[in-house]
Amino acid sequence: MEQLHQSIIDAVREAGAIVRSADEDKGVKEKSGHQDLVTRYDSAVQRFLEERLLSLLPEAGFLGEEDAPNHTEREWVFIVDPIDGTTNFIKGIPIVGISVGLARNGQMEQGVVYNPYTDDMFTARRGHGAFCNGKPISVTNNPLADGISFFGTSLYYPELEDRSFAIAKKLFESSLDVRRLGAASLDLCYVAAGRGECYFECSLFPWDYAAGSLILEEAGGIVTDMTGAPLRFDHRCSMAAANTASHQQLLDLIAGCGWRGDKMGAGS
Ligand code: IPD
Ligand code: CA
Ligand code: CA
């Protein structure tokens, strides 16, 4: 497993070189709507990773953002977001995550998230802790009041806009400040590394959080959906992630804003 982990890290680092060497013209296209963009690099990086990762573990299935799922019923499944933070990538904002999770029977076993611009390599194996560039990382003990709160806008779901901003406003009032990084995988890693205390988003896909959720858990954090239920990796769901000191506070704040469960939009 250790050798496989290192080989996954090497593949992700190589994928980072593809991202960094992108042309000025990134071949931007709209996907589901005006705010949902994709570039030719999203698919190029996914193709590269699919080939490399499946050569490391040929019996695994593959779930990636940019293509049809491939044998996701198998015991081992790679869950991949080739470029998390595509809008940042297009705009030249250096907050982009290449995210590779490896699940076994629906449970995350390995996670790797790499920002090719800052060269931050976040890694975790279940039971072995979390690391940034090989150094152990852990969450802070700060309560919400002394915390930075990350959030995402679930921008592809306009029906979630009012709820997202209502919760973000409450968090702004209840913590030191809010941040919207634009890459869910890195939101999770930033909490894991103690750069902030919590993160929420009303709807995400498994490839956004597969790797980051394990990295945060291995760093001592708690990761659930916004009702406190365990995450699923076969379906989209909401996200409430935090250090242990503020996770319940985050859930209470979210419930206080009227969130009653993912049927409100996140999981439909
Ligand atoms: C998006 C980013 C963003 C989050 C969205 C995701 P993408 O992923 O993680 O921060 O708010 O919900 O879909 O489309 O850039 O891979
Ligand atoms: Ca994503
Ligand atoms: Ca993506």
GROMACS .gro file of N, CA and C and ligand atoms in nm, residues 31 36-38 42 46 65-66 80-87 97 156 207-208, ligand 3:
model
   61
   31LYS      N    1  -2.025   2.399  -1.985
   31LYS     CA    2  -2.082   2.263  -1.970
   31LYS      C    3  -2.233   2.276  -1.951
   36ASP      N    4  -2.061   2.716  -1.547
   36ASP     CA    5  -2.003   2.581  -1.539
   36ASP      C    6  -1.910   2.562  -1.658
   37LEU      N    7  -1.780   2.586  -1.634
   37LEU     CA    8  -1.683   2.589  -1.745
   37LEU      C    9  -1.591   2.467  -1.741
   38VAL      N   10  -1.542   2.433  -1.858
   38VAL     CA   11  -1.444   2.324  -1.868
   38VAL      C   12  -1.339   2.366  -1.971
   42ASP      N   13  -0.886   1.999  -1.847
   42ASP     CA   14  -0.961   1.912  -1.754
   42ASP      C   15  -0.963   1.770  -1.811
   46GLN      N   16  -0.742   1.437  -1.683
   46GLN     CA   17  -0.815   1.316  -1.643
   46GLN      C   18  -0.768   1.194  -1.723
   65GLU      N   19  -1.459   1.333  -1.297
   65GLU     CA   20  -1.559   1.433  -1.331
   65GLU      C   21  -1.586   1.441  -1.480
   66GLU      N   22  -1.484   1.418  -1.562
   66GLU     CA   23  -1.496   1.454  -1.703
   66GLU      C   24  -1.538   1.341  -1.797
   80VAL      N   25  -1.166   1.083  -0.895
   80VAL     CA   26  -1.069   1.182  -0.942
   80VAL      C   27  -1.135   1.311  -0.991
   81ASP      N   28  -1.086   1.422  -0.940
   81ASP     CA   29  -1.118   1.552  -1.000
   81ASP      C   30  -0.988   1.602  -1.061
   82PRO      N   31  -0.978   1.602  -1.195
   82PRO     CA   32  -0.849   1.635  -1.257
   82PRO      C   33  -0.808   1.780  -1.232
   83ILE      N   34  -0.905   1.871  -1.236
   83ILE     CA   35  -0.879   2.012  -1.202
   83ILE      C   36  -0.995   2.058  -1.116
   84ASP      N   37  -0.971   2.068  -0.987
   84ASP     CA   38  -1.073   2.121  -0.897
   84ASP      C   39  -1.042   2.270  -0.880
   85GLY      N   40  -1.139   2.352  -0.924
   85GLY     CA   41  -1.113   2.496  -0.927
   85GLY      C   42  -1.089   2.541  -1.070
   86THR      N   43  -1.169   2.489  -1.161
   86THR     CA   44  -1.149   2.520  -1.304
   86THR      C   45  -1.160   2.671  -1.331
   87THR      N   46  -1.251   2.738  -1.261
   87THR     CA   47  -1.265   2.883  -1.286
   87THR      C   48  -1.139   2.956  -1.241
   97GLY      N   49  -0.678   2.239  -0.724
   97GLY     CA   50  -0.640   2.110  -0.667
   97GLY      C   51  -0.653   1.998  -0.770
  156TYR      N   52  -2.330   2.564  -0.941
  156TYR     CA   53  -2.403   2.504  -1.052
  156TYR      C   54  -2.549   2.479  -1.016
  207TRP      N   55  -1.612   1.349  -0.639
  207TRP     CA   56  -1.474   1.379  -0.681
  207TRP      C   57  -1.423   1.508  -0.616
  208ASP      N   58  -1.514   1.597  -0.572
  208ASP     CA   59  -1.470   1.720  -0.506
  208ASP      C   60  -1.412   1.691  -0.367
  271CA      CA   61  -1.312   1.970  -1.190
   0.00000   0.00000   0.00000
